[in-house]
Amino acid sequence: MDATTSLVRGVALPPRPKRIVRATNDAPKGIRKGNGRLQKVATTAAAGALVAIATDAWRFVHGLKPGAPDRWSRLVDNASNEGPKDAAVEEGEPTVIYDVRGRVVATLSGEQVALGQVADAVWQAVVSSEDRNFFEHRGVDMKGIARAVLTFGRSGGGSTITQQLVKNALLSQDRSISRKAVEMAMSLVLETKLSKPNLLEHYLNNVYWGHGVYGIASAAAAYFRKKPSELKLEEASLLAALLPGPEWLSPYNNPQGALRARAEVLRRMAMAGYIEDKDAEEIASSPLPATLALAPTIQGRWTSSGGSAAPYRAPFFVSEVLFQLQELLGPNAMYRKGGLQIHTTLDLGLQERAEELVKEDGETLLHNEDKGEAALVAMEPGTGAVRVLVGGRNYASAPYNRAVLARRSPGSAFKPFVFLAALASGKVSPSTEVEDEEVIFHREARGWKRVAEEEKLRKKRRQARARERAKRRAERAKQRAAALAKGEVLELPDSESDDDSDSEDEEYNYRPQNYSRKYKGTVSLRDCLADSLNIPTVKLCGMIGIDKVIEMSKKLGVKSPLPHNLSLALGACEVTPLEITTAYNTIAAKGIFARPHLITLVKEHNGTVLYKFKPMRKLAVQESACVDLHRMLRAAVTKGTGRSAALGWQETAAAGKTGTSDDYRDAWFAGYTPNLTCVIWVGRDNSTSLPGTGATLAAPLWARFMRAAQGSGIKAEKGSKRRRVAKWREMP
């Protein structure tokens, strides 16, 4: 143990024990002499194994990572067997992320550090949790494999650190016999070429730590804003705990799971003798480091590159790019390929201005209350290119990416989808009049039925109860008659104690109300949307059917599940800001849905194209319906609830809609110009009430952002699409 602990100081490890090779004469006689039956069975088994391996070899060859031979040569030839060095190892090719104009947004460094520059607690935690017999085996741990098989993986997998290094650097992720056999063979060879310190050094510098972070230097900086040599035991054990599932066990994704995994690492470190039992118990019972700003997760997705501050510009946008990159190229994309060039749709200047505006807005109070968190998404109509994505007021204090992960109630910002479905049906027009009145909707077998006055519903219920009582009385009369015919006396009550109260069953009745609790009588649909009247909107939804509203929402770009209730018309559902932006972007493009995207091109450092975005545009709804809806949304900005979105800038063609959820938990403004769609969400992560509405919280911020966009050269009025595309594609 002492020799192992002094590993980073360059002290040679104890010599490996010599292998004992069994002499031929020690073999069982039946096999040595060629026992007939046993030999036949062995020959058949060997032949079957050869056929299986030959069949599987094709999969292995085609699954071999590009450049594997060259990478193997560099791994073996460039490594020294003299133990760890004090100087940093030469940096690898960095991965660079560019914005739409070719400006560098982030450089994900391929920095490599020597093992001597890594805190002892780091490699001790990794060895204890990933490969407890690392210093005893020669690349393949047969004991570990047997233990993994017998415990069904509960005691860890059977792959050694050496095998993991070989697989991550050279081999595919296929689970095939040939791949596993080659992995084991290469691990045995690699152990003869590299010393244990070299193997650990390569492993720590290249393993994936989650959130797009590769290598211990980047992990220490991203999670804790430290150098690897500065990591403490509680931090080192947490990093080691992430390795089995960096996204699933992320402290941003699953804080309780991260704590449990860290406790297991500490327990194994104590068993290995690296730390005392009392130290392990003390740290295991402590919370996660305060530098980690924890946040909830949606659908198992991690949200940021971690830590207390952003290691690059446009952090919310970059974090989503890194997530999507793994979906496109696999979980170890950057390590497998190395030196990637990632071109995105981002407008870096506008993104950073948006981050400033969102942060500044959060520093002001409304009615002496803070405004909570916020998210902003901006997208180009017709292309689906995401130009700006801000997931919170301050990435340093809360890196949770609300723009893509927070599912919140959109309130009245959902209403345009109802009106668009009605316009597309051809049954109504913007000038169609509807009665804004007190109304109750009663759920029946075939759907919802509107009752204009409450008394009608009560009368209907009384009539139904009366019919039921009459039916029961008739049944009792028949029973008495049958009993008298037999000479029997049947005692049955003549009266009933039925409840004639007019209380309503909330499960079967729905009574919408306007925000003002007042009714305007006969109004046009144009005015209904401009003034955000609830009752006419629900009536419209009931007329065309909830299914049509859900279908239209999906066509526009909403992917979240939507409830089959009339309250859906008023935004009683949960969607993300990115989904609302996509839907309004389709309306801005006159019914043309364009798949939203952040990544346009991914290349290796040698120019090999790994991914190129293929535009997908389709007609979601006819142009005439979108034109009518645009005029209605335009009225909402010029004379309706969205007037504050028009203040302070030249909004000659702006259109949009405010939204406020129940109890003021969410405030929205969703709108667009011919050249840019933008959605603002304001709310609290714990869903408590806000000090205002979409008109007072979200719309003013929307106006300030659109003014900034206009100042950067994005026109608010109709213009040449060719000039717009040239602007976005302009290179420095």
XYZ file of C-alpha atoms in Angstrom:
732
model
C 0.000 0.000 0.000
C 2.867 2.373 0.813
C 4.453 1.784 -2.566
C 1.146 2.489 -4.279
C 0.567 5.674 -2.283
C 3.971 6.999 -3.338
C 3.143 6.379 -6.969
C 2.979 10.057 -7.977
C 6.401 10.693 -6.528
C 7.960 8.419 -9.105
C 8.717 5.476 -6.835
C 8.727 2.230 -8.791
C 5.893 -0.165 -8.126
C 6.614 -3.614 -6.708
C 7.602 -6.102 -9.412
C 4.813 -8.232 -10.806
C 4.751 -11.833 -9.553
C 5.953 -14.317 -12.093
C 3.240 -16.277 -13.806
C 3.177 -20.003 -13.094
C 2.783 -22.006 -16.267
C 1.460 -25.538 -15.841
C 3.618 -28.178 -17.479
C 2.153 -30.310 -20.191
C 2.550 -33.406 -18.085
C 0.311 -31.892 -15.424
C -2.674 -31.873 -17.752
C -5.395 -34.497 -17.285
C -4.524 -37.687 -19.090
C -7.764 -37.864 -21.001
C -7.069 -34.536 -22.714
C -3.313 -35.106 -23.204
C -3.785 -38.423 -24.886
C -6.805 -37.305 -26.849
C -9.761 -39.053 -25.242
C -12.185 -39.724 -28.101
C -15.477 -38.376 -26.751
C -13.912 -35.422 -24.961
C -11.782 -34.582 -27.979
C -14.841 -34.639 -30.251
C -16.738 -32.312 -27.933
C -13.739 -29.975 -27.675
C -13.292 -29.943 -31.456
C -16.974 -29.153 -32.026
C -16.931 -26.386 -29.424
C -13.762 -24.872 -30.904
C -15.221 -24.954 -34.401
C -18.408 -23.286 -33.189
C -16.415 -20.616 -31.398
C -14.361 -19.918 -34.532
C -17.514 -19.592 -36.632
C -19.075 -17.241 -34.074
C -15.951 -15.082 -33.911
C -15.627 -15.017 -37.698
C -19.258 -13.978 -38.055
C -18.862 -11.319 -35.403
C -15.556 -10.020 -36.790
C -17.331 -8.149 -39.592
C -19.266 -6.132 -37.018
C -16.074 -5.366 -35.135
C -14.112 -4.179 -38.179
C -16.917 -1.875 -39.275
C -17.352 -0.612 -35.714
C -13.683 0.296 -35.279
C -13.274 4.005 -34.657
C -11.706 6.071 -37.456
C -7.997 6.623 -36.972
C -7.709 3.817 -34.410
C -4.305 2.543 -35.689
C -2.776 6.038 -35.560
C -4.240 6.644 -32.130
C -2.810 3.350 -30.895
C 0.625 4.294 -32.212
C 0.515 7.669 -30.474
C -0.694 6.080 -27.276
C 2.205 3.611 -27.185
C 5.046 5.514 -28.875
C 4.590 8.909 -27.210
C 4.270 7.595 -23.682
C 7.205 7.252 -21.383
C 7.697 4.316 -19.085
C 9.615 6.384 -16.584
C 6.617 7.252 -14.425
C 4.780 10.541 -13.987
C 6.387 13.873 -14.742
C 6.015 17.189 -12.975
C 5.400 19.191 -16.173
C 2.070 19.240 -17.952
C 1.670 16.911 -20.875
C 1.364 18.493 -24.311
C -2.152 19.618 -25.098
C -4.320 17.679 -27.520
C -6.409 19.126 -30.336
C -9.158 21.327 -28.824
C -12.791 21.230 -29.864
C -13.938 24.661 -31.070
C -17.535 25.899 -31.243
C -18.282 28.719 -33.711
C -21.254 31.030 -34.050
C -23.096 31.694 -37.300
C -20.546 34.313 -38.392
C -17.535 32.166 -37.658
C -16.661 33.752 -34.324
C -15.247 31.438 -31.655
C -17.791 30.844 -28.907
C -16.004 28.172 -26.877
C -12.767 26.264 -26.987
C -13.055 22.989 -25.131
C -9.426 22.437 -24.364
C -7.703 19.122 -24.786
C -5.398 20.057 -21.904
C -3.492 17.126 -20.454
C -1.901 17.154 -17.001
C 0.741 14.949 -15.485
C -0.271 12.581 -12.724
C 1.947 14.535 -10.366
C -0.343 17.538 -10.870
C -3.415 15.613 -9.762
C -4.380 15.341 -6.100
C -3.746 11.869 -4.691
C -7.397 11.649 -3.620
C -8.483 11.720 -7.271
C -6.633 8.656 -8.522
C -7.248 6.869 -5.228
C -10.999 7.405 -5.579
C -10.968 6.355 -9.234
C -8.941 3.207 -8.604
C -11.085 2.242 -5.594
C -14.351 2.619 -7.488
C -13.433 1.622 -11.039
C -10.688 -1.009 -10.702
C -9.782 -2.116 -7.187
C -7.164 -4.569 -8.473
C -5.548 -2.084 -10.848
C -2.074 -2.468 -9.343
C -2.227 -6.277 -9.322
C -3.637 -7.336 -12.694
C -1.922 -7.113 -16.084
C -4.698 -5.458 -18.040
C -7.498 -7.965 -17.540
C -8.864 -8.786 -14.101
C -10.303 -12.287 -14.159
C -11.314 -11.973 -10.516
C -13.211 -8.815 -11.325
C -14.961 -10.486 -14.260
C -15.964 -13.435 -12.084
C -17.181 -11.097 -9.343
C -19.233 -9.081 -11.827
C -20.837 -12.245 -13.216
C -21.628 -13.724 -9.801
C -23.116 -10.483 -8.439
C -24.873 -9.538 -11.704
C -22.863 -6.312 -11.816
C -23.833 -5.090 -8.323
C -20.173 -5.102 -7.274
C -19.072 -3.250 -10.389
C -18.301 -4.251 -13.945
C -15.490 -6.516 -14.990
C -13.676 -4.021 -17.210
C -10.389 -2.680 -15.898
C -9.132 0.876 -16.240
C -6.844 -0.346 -19.003
C -9.777 -1.906 -20.866
C -11.816 1.265 -20.510
C -8.918 3.286 -21.904
C -8.630 0.969 -24.916
C -12.381 0.939 -25.555
C -12.843 4.711 -25.285
C -9.835 5.530 -27.453
C -9.961 2.857 -30.123
C -13.037 0.659 -30.174
C -16.723 1.041 -30.840
C -19.411 0.682 -28.205
C -20.792 -2.515 -29.782
C -21.346 -5.405 -27.425
C -19.849 -8.143 -29.525
C -17.616 -11.115 -28.850
C -14.877 -9.955 -31.203
C -14.856 -6.417 -29.810
C -14.510 -7.697 -26.263
C -11.823 -10.191 -27.262
C -9.760 -7.529 -29.046
C -10.275 -5.144 -26.132
C -8.833 -7.690 -23.713
C -5.948 -8.566 -26.026
C -5.017 -4.928 -26.596
C -5.213 -4.259 -22.865
C -2.724 -7.065 -22.198
C -0.378 -5.619 -24.822
C -0.786 -2.059 -23.561
C 0.183 -3.100 -20.044
C 3.537 -4.311 -21.407
C 4.137 -0.952 -23.118
C 3.021 1.513 -20.433
C 3.614 1.690 -16.718
C 0.725 1.889 -14.283
C 1.320 5.630 -13.712
C 1.185 6.218 -17.483
C -2.061 4.276 -17.782
C -3.669 6.234 -14.967
C -2.442 9.490 -16.466
C -3.936 8.702 -19.889
C -7.183 7.514 -18.339
C -7.702 10.589 -16.154
C -6.862 12.946 -19.024
C -9.328 11.404 -21.448
C -12.256 9.937 -19.528
C -15.676 11.585 -19.821
C -16.983 13.395 -16.718
C -20.355 14.518 -18.049
C -21.705 17.839 -19.364
C -19.371 17.751 -22.352
C -16.290 17.691 -20.108
C -13.361 15.396 -20.911
C -10.252 15.040 -18.789
C -9.559 15.747 -15.138
C -8.283 19.287 -15.776
C -11.542 20.334 -17.442
C -13.637 18.467 -14.867
C -11.928 20.171 -11.926
C -12.401 23.580 -13.560
C -15.993 22.997 -14.705
C -17.362 21.528 -11.487
C -15.289 23.273 -8.819
C -13.315 26.083 -10.545
C -10.100 24.484 -9.308
C -6.941 22.903 -10.605
C -6.670 19.104 -10.324
C -4.018 19.479 -7.629
C -6.410 21.554 -5.480
C -9.236 19.039 -5.288
C -10.255 17.894 -1.814
C -11.377 14.414 -0.816
C -15.101 15.265 -0.943
C -14.676 16.719 -4.442
C -12.453 13.922 -5.740
C -14.851 11.247 -4.492
C -17.756 13.015 -6.199
C -15.907 13.115 -9.527
C -15.090 9.418 -9.262
C -18.737 8.721 -8.457
C -19.807 10.263 -11.776
C -17.816 7.872 -13.981
C -20.332 4.975 -14.158
C -23.027 7.356 -15.455
C -21.894 10.966 -15.895
C -25.312 12.269 -16.997
C -27.474 10.042 -14.834
C -25.418 10.670 -11.677
C -24.771 14.353 -12.355
C -25.322 16.526 -9.268
C -27.328 18.846 -11.514
C -29.400 15.963 -12.772
C -29.719 13.689 -9.780
C -28.303 15.176 -6.562
C -29.529 12.339 -4.375
C -28.090 9.757 -6.755
C -24.770 11.633 -6.778
C -24.696 11.589 -2.974
C -25.358 7.843 -2.865
C -22.682 7.176 -5.474
C -20.182 9.336 -3.594
C -20.891 7.454 -0.375
C -20.164 4.165 -2.158
C -16.853 5.513 -3.488
C -15.863 6.641 -0.001
C -16.755 3.223 1.403
C -14.535 1.527 -1.175
C -11.695 3.967 -0.493
C -11.884 3.041 3.197
C -11.903 -0.662 2.339
C -8.784 -0.137 0.211
C -7.052 1.647 3.071
C -6.734 5.043 1.387
C -8.832 6.809 4.054
C -10.112 6.103 7.556
C -13.621 4.771 8.129
C -14.567 7.810 10.224
C -13.494 10.172 7.422
C -15.556 8.234 4.920
C -18.635 8.355 7.160
C -18.207 12.049 7.904
C -17.954 13.085 4.262
C -20.694 10.670 3.170
C -23.116 12.331 5.589
C -22.273 15.838 4.373
C -24.151 17.639 1.559
C -22.728 18.254 -1.876
C -20.109 21.017 -2.130
C -21.619 24.488 -1.918
C -19.996 25.472 -5.207
C -22.494 23.299 -7.038
C -25.759 25.096 -7.771
C -28.216 22.211 -7.866
C -31.297 22.312 -10.054
C -34.105 19.895 -10.980
C -34.071 17.887 -14.169
C -36.510 17.016 -16.923
C -36.521 13.649 -18.699
C -33.160 12.667 -17.301
C -31.202 15.340 -19.089
C -28.284 17.236 -17.523
C -28.337 20.951 -17.929
C -24.943 22.607 -17.933
C -21.233 22.178 -17.894
C -21.371 22.394 -14.124
C -19.551 24.360 -11.522
C -20.185 27.795 -10.105
C -19.244 29.787 -13.202
C -19.238 29.324 -16.956
C -15.996 28.176 -18.549
C -17.033 29.668 -21.911
C -19.170 32.332 -23.572
C -22.898 31.768 -24.205
C -22.959 28.982 -21.589
C -26.645 28.079 -21.871
C -26.401 27.765 -25.650
C -23.132 25.812 -25.495
C -24.460 23.403 -22.864
C -27.380 22.509 -25.125
C -25.011 22.136 -28.098
C -22.892 19.674 -26.112
C -25.984 17.689 -25.170
C -27.221 17.528 -28.758
C -23.722 16.624 -29.950
C -23.858 13.467 -27.879
C -27.244 12.618 -29.364
C -25.837 13.104 -32.864
C -22.423 11.434 -32.543
C -22.633 9.305 -29.410
C -21.850 9.743 -25.710
C -18.067 10.026 -26.196
C -18.193 12.140 -29.337
C -15.460 14.631 -28.567
C -13.104 12.069 -27.102
C -13.665 9.579 -29.919
C -13.110 12.145 -32.650
C -11.040 14.811 -30.925
C -10.412 18.300 -32.244
C -13.952 18.851 -33.523
C -15.078 22.020 -35.279
C -18.716 22.666 -34.387
C -20.570 25.337 -36.364
C -23.801 26.596 -34.815
C -26.723 28.926 -35.492
C -25.801 31.265 -32.638
C -25.495 35.029 -33.065
C -22.881 35.603 -30.354
C -23.289 39.379 -30.152
C -27.060 39.183 -29.787
C -26.753 36.274 -27.343
C -24.475 38.198 -25.005
C -26.695 41.273 -25.195
C -29.678 39.073 -24.314
C -27.802 37.645 -21.327
C -27.107 41.189 -20.107
C -30.737 42.250 -20.497
C -32.096 39.195 -18.700
C -29.645 39.651 -15.836
C -30.282 43.399 -15.526
C -34.033 42.843 -15.563
C -33.706 40.415 -12.666
C -31.829 42.987 -10.595
C -34.827 45.330 -10.536
C -37.863 44.898 -8.282
C -41.548 45.047 -9.113
C -43.852 46.080 -6.251
C -40.860 45.573 -3.937
C -40.572 41.917 -4.962
C -37.953 40.162 -7.031
C -38.998 38.922 -10.458
C -37.770 35.352 -10.169
C -35.970 33.542 -12.968
C -36.319 34.034 -16.716
C -35.623 32.371 -20.041
C -35.307 33.810 -23.542
C -35.297 32.005 -26.892
C -34.969 33.691 -30.291
C -35.370 31.855 -33.585
C -35.329 32.753 -37.268
C -38.669 32.234 -39.088
C -38.514 29.912 -42.055
C -35.278 28.188 -41.049
C -35.729 27.132 -37.406
C -32.221 28.378 -36.592
C -31.935 29.207 -32.891
C -30.088 32.537 -32.704
C -30.296 33.142 -28.959
C -30.903 30.801 -26.039
C -30.742 32.045 -22.445
C -31.810 29.605 -19.748
C -31.636 31.820 -16.667
C -30.736 35.185 -15.232
C -27.253 34.170 -14.079
C -25.509 31.005 -15.224
C -22.941 31.328 -12.435
C -25.569 30.991 -9.695
C -28.116 28.759 -11.443
C -26.988 26.869 -14.574
C -30.312 25.044 -14.942
C -31.299 25.564 -18.589
C -34.938 26.590 -18.278
C -35.187 27.477 -21.960
C -35.160 23.824 -23.000
C -35.944 21.911 -19.799
C -38.495 23.850 -17.740
C -42.032 22.747 -18.567
C -44.357 25.512 -17.428
C -47.954 26.550 -17.984
C -48.132 29.011 -20.914
C -51.438 30.571 -19.875
C -52.952 32.807 -22.532
C -49.852 32.495 -24.713
C -51.435 29.190 -25.782
C -54.662 30.835 -27.013
C -53.393 31.630 -30.548
C -53.185 27.883 -31.239
C -56.918 27.588 -30.486
C -57.773 30.506 -32.746
C -55.510 29.178 -35.511
C -57.197 25.771 -35.395
C -60.586 27.482 -35.663
C -59.451 29.719 -38.542
C -57.968 26.745 -40.379
C -61.265 24.866 -40.073
C -62.980 27.562 -42.133
C -65.834 27.864 -39.644
C -64.868 31.313 -38.367
C -63.036 34.483 -39.343
C -61.484 37.298 -37.272
C -64.751 39.236 -37.528
C -66.923 36.353 -36.299
C -68.853 37.436 -33.218
C -69.275 35.419 -30.051
C -71.038 36.048 -26.763
C -68.836 36.752 -23.754
C -71.089 35.575 -20.943
C -71.219 33.426 -17.855
C -71.178 29.832 -18.963
C -70.818 26.324 -17.605
C -69.568 23.359 -19.604
C -70.908 19.930 -18.668
C -68.912 16.820 -19.516
C -70.999 14.184 -21.242
C -70.225 10.884 -22.952
C -69.646 12.551 -26.311
C -67.635 15.470 -24.942
C -68.340 18.861 -23.418
C -71.756 20.529 -23.719
C -72.163 24.225 -23.014
C -74.973 25.412 -20.727
C -75.454 29.152 -21.127
C -76.972 29.707 -17.707
C -76.316 27.981 -14.447
C -80.007 27.516 -13.775
C -80.369 25.379 -16.900
C -77.831 22.946 -15.570
C -79.451 22.826 -12.156
C -82.853 22.230 -13.714
C -81.438 19.424 -15.831
C -79.998 17.788 -12.749
C -83.265 18.071 -10.813
C -85.117 16.501 -13.716
C -82.622 13.648 -13.884
C -82.947 13.001 -10.138
C -86.741 13.114 -10.373
C -86.713 10.522 -13.156
C -84.449 8.310 -11.087
C -86.729 8.566 -8.047
C -89.803 7.760 -10.153
C -88.060 4.713 -11.540
C -87.188 3.458 -8.058
C -90.771 4.022 -6.818
C -92.101 1.989 -9.733
C -89.755 -0.856 -8.864
C -90.928 -0.814 -5.228
C -94.563 -0.864 -6.311
C -93.923 -3.973 -8.404
C -92.196 -5.648 -5.465
C -95.170 -4.907 -3.139
C -97.662 -6.229 -5.671
C -95.704 -9.452 -6.085
C -95.478 -9.891 -2.295
C -99.242 -9.331 -1.770
C -100.015 -11.892 -4.466
C -98.104 -14.442 -2.398
C -99.772 -13.346 0.825
C -96.610 -11.745 2.142
C -96.088 -8.300 3.603
C -93.053 -6.443 2.247
C -91.835 -3.477 4.286
C -90.442 -0.759 1.974
C -90.083 2.977 2.715
C -92.473 5.267 0.868
C -90.225 8.320 0.990
C -86.606 8.912 0.057
C -83.949 11.177 1.448
C -82.434 12.172 -1.878
C -80.183 15.207 -1.769
C -81.730 17.953 -3.899
C -78.865 20.386 -3.398
C -77.496 22.198 -6.422
C -73.845 21.540 -5.589
C -71.743 20.976 -8.714
C -69.529 18.004 -9.405
C -66.248 19.653 -10.408
C -65.159 16.539 -12.270
C -67.983 16.921 -14.767
C -68.392 20.706 -14.906
C -66.100 23.499 -15.967
C -66.854 27.175 -15.448
C -64.223 29.464 -17.029
C -63.916 33.075 -15.963
C -62.321 36.130 -17.501
C -59.322 37.718 -15.810
C -61.414 40.815 -14.989
C -64.357 38.679 -13.755
C -66.533 40.791 -16.071
C -68.330 40.033 -19.326
C -68.318 42.148 -22.487
C -71.312 40.697 -24.257
C -71.058 40.322 -28.026
C -67.460 40.663 -29.255
C -65.492 39.706 -32.371
C -62.829 37.017 -32.277
C -60.258 39.706 -33.107
C -61.135 41.602 -29.936
C -61.361 38.387 -27.943
C -57.716 37.574 -28.640
C -56.521 41.164 -28.306
C -58.165 41.515 -24.890
C -57.362 37.902 -23.927
C -60.941 36.945 -23.064
C -61.185 33.451 -21.628
C -64.826 32.499 -22.096
C -64.997 33.069 -25.888
C -61.726 31.136 -26.258
C -63.129 28.136 -24.390
C -66.328 28.344 -26.447
C -64.234 28.297 -29.610
C -62.311 25.253 -28.390
C -65.539 23.457 -27.563
C -66.945 24.253 -30.997
C -64.035 22.866 -33.053
C -63.104 20.121 -30.582
C -60.167 19.629 -28.255
C -58.623 17.106 -30.643
C -58.275 19.793 -33.311
C -56.492 22.111 -30.888
C -54.059 19.383 -29.837
C -53.458 18.436 -33.469
C -52.722 22.040 -34.419
C -50.342 22.475 -31.474
C -48.365 19.415 -32.516
C -48.154 20.636 -36.099
C -46.781 23.962 -34.913
C -43.989 22.257 -32.966
C -45.252 21.444 -29.452
C -43.908 18.036 -28.396
C -44.969 17.879 -24.740
C -48.073 15.821 -23.888
C -51.256 17.918 -23.825
C -54.319 17.124 -21.646
C -57.661 16.433 -23.294
C -59.547 19.072 -21.320
C -61.324 22.294 -22.202
C -58.966 24.152 -19.871
C -56.246 23.444 -22.433
C -57.653 26.395 -24.396
C -56.442 28.677 -21.592
C -52.976 27.126 -21.417
C -53.614 24.510 -18.715
C -50.674 22.395 -19.841
C -46.900 22.337 -19.474
C -44.528 23.243 -22.298
C -40.981 24.572 -22.602
C -40.038 28.041 -23.854
C -38.305 26.397 -26.816
C -41.548 24.657 -27.817
C -43.565 27.880 -27.633
C -40.882 29.621 -29.694
C -41.044 26.907 -32.346
C -44.832 27.198 -32.538
C -44.819 30.993 -32.895
C -41.967 30.680 -35.372
C -44.225 28.550 -37.562
C -46.927 31.231 -37.399
C -44.343 33.906 -38.270
C -43.326 31.847 -41.312
C -46.956 31.821 -42.505
C -47.561 28.193 -41.650
C -44.208 26.697 -42.659
C -42.775 24.529 -39.893
C -38.963 24.411 -39.813
C -37.222 21.998 -37.473
C -35.458 23.975 -34.717
C -31.724 23.375 -34.552
C -28.553 24.717 -32.966
C -25.864 22.752 -34.825
C -25.311 23.152 -38.571
C -21.997 21.382 -39.205
C -19.505 19.201 -37.315
C -16.068 18.457 -38.752
C -12.922 16.783 -37.546
C -9.758 18.869 -37.383
C -8.680 17.333 -40.706
C -11.850 18.531 -42.443
C -13.808 15.257 -42.425
C -17.515 16.064 -42.135
C -19.168 14.116 -39.318
C -22.569 15.810 -39.376
C -24.371 18.318 -41.555
C -27.810 19.629 -40.740
C -30.483 18.754 -43.279
C -33.246 21.375 -43.302
C -36.749 20.022 -42.824
C -39.553 22.362 -43.802
C -43.179 21.397 -44.209
C -46.555 23.083 -44.442
C -48.218 22.878 -41.044
C -51.227 25.115 -41.759
C -52.460 27.114 -44.724
C -51.034 30.594 -45.173
C -54.433 32.328 -45.179
C -55.177 31.173 -41.627
C -51.772 32.423 -40.420
C -52.314 35.786 -42.120
C -55.645 36.192 -40.310
C -54.076 35.181 -37.002
C -51.190 37.584 -37.561
C -53.619 40.491 -37.860
C -55.258 39.417 -34.609
C -51.895 39.123 -32.820
C -50.886 42.457 -34.279
C -53.994 43.980 -32.667
C -52.946 42.434 -29.338
C -49.686 44.408 -29.519
C -51.117 47.707 -30.767
C -54.267 47.940 -28.613
C -54.548 44.823 -26.487
C -52.820 43.225 -23.513
C -49.427 43.272 -25.266
C -49.092 47.040 -25.634
C -46.044 47.154 -23.366
C -44.195 44.980 -25.909
C -44.351 47.857 -28.395
C -42.701 50.457 -26.189
C -39.247 51.860 -26.944
C -38.638 50.529 -30.451
C -39.990 50.712 -33.992
C -42.374 47.782 -34.018
C -43.978 48.335 -37.392
C -44.727 44.641 -37.937
C -44.503 43.083 -34.464
C -47.208 40.670 -33.302
C -47.537 38.591 -30.166
C -49.452 37.504 -27.108
C -49.076 37.766 -23.345
C -49.597 34.824 -21.014
C -50.098 34.464 -17.267
C -50.759 31.156 -15.508
C -52.952 30.598 -12.455
C -51.834 32.276 -9.222
C -49.293 34.314 -11.221
C -46.816 31.426 -11.299
C -45.692 32.074 -14.894
C -45.492 35.202 -17.034
C -44.958 35.020 -20.806
C -44.701 37.102 -23.891
C -44.420 35.308 -27.219
C -44.092 37.338 -30.380
C -42.306 37.863 -33.650
C -41.377 40.125 -36.505
C -40.863 38.889 -40.086
C -37.184 38.294 -39.297
C -37.104 37.090 -35.694
C -39.310 35.170 -33.263
C -38.719 35.619 -29.540
C -40.320 34.157 -26.417
C -39.773 35.388 -22.864
C -40.715 33.337 -19.807
C -40.531 34.643 -16.235
C -41.192 32.513 -13.169
C -39.824 30.853 -10.064
C -38.318 27.384 -9.892
C -40.537 26.556 -6.906
C -43.672 27.761 -8.770
C -44.616 30.412 -6.205
C -46.429 33.571 -7.253
C -44.834 36.443 -9.145
C -45.450 40.156 -8.502
C -46.946 40.706 -11.948
C -48.319 39.327 -15.210
C -47.002 38.647 -18.677
C -47.826 42.249 -19.605
C -45.781 43.715 -16.734
C -42.936 41.181 -16.436
C -42.294 39.501 -19.786
C -43.501 42.004 -22.409
C -41.193 44.899 -21.351
C -38.156 42.590 -21.434
C -39.270 41.336 -24.864
C -39.400 44.924 -26.132
C -35.889 45.659 -24.854
C -34.485 42.552 -26.501
C -36.210 43.247 -29.827
C -34.873 46.783 -29.701
C -31.367 45.366 -29.225
C -31.936 42.971 -32.124
C -33.103 45.849 -34.277
C -29.987 47.782 -33.329
C -27.808 44.877 -34.420
C -29.241 45.044 -37.922
C -32.249 42.711 -37.727
C -35.148 44.567 -39.314
C -38.578 44.512 -37.684
C -40.391 45.170 -40.948
C -40.702 42.984 -44.001
C -37.536 42.779 -46.052
C -35.528 40.702 -48.461
C -35.076 37.167 -47.216
C -31.879 36.927 -49.229
C -30.412 39.913 -47.368
C -31.448 38.409 -44.045
C -29.716 35.124 -44.768
C -26.602 37.003 -45.897
C -26.600 38.881 -42.597
C -26.730 35.705 -40.543
C -24.074 34.017 -42.674
C -21.661 36.947 -42.768
C -18.155 35.847 -41.769
C -15.673 38.133 -39.974
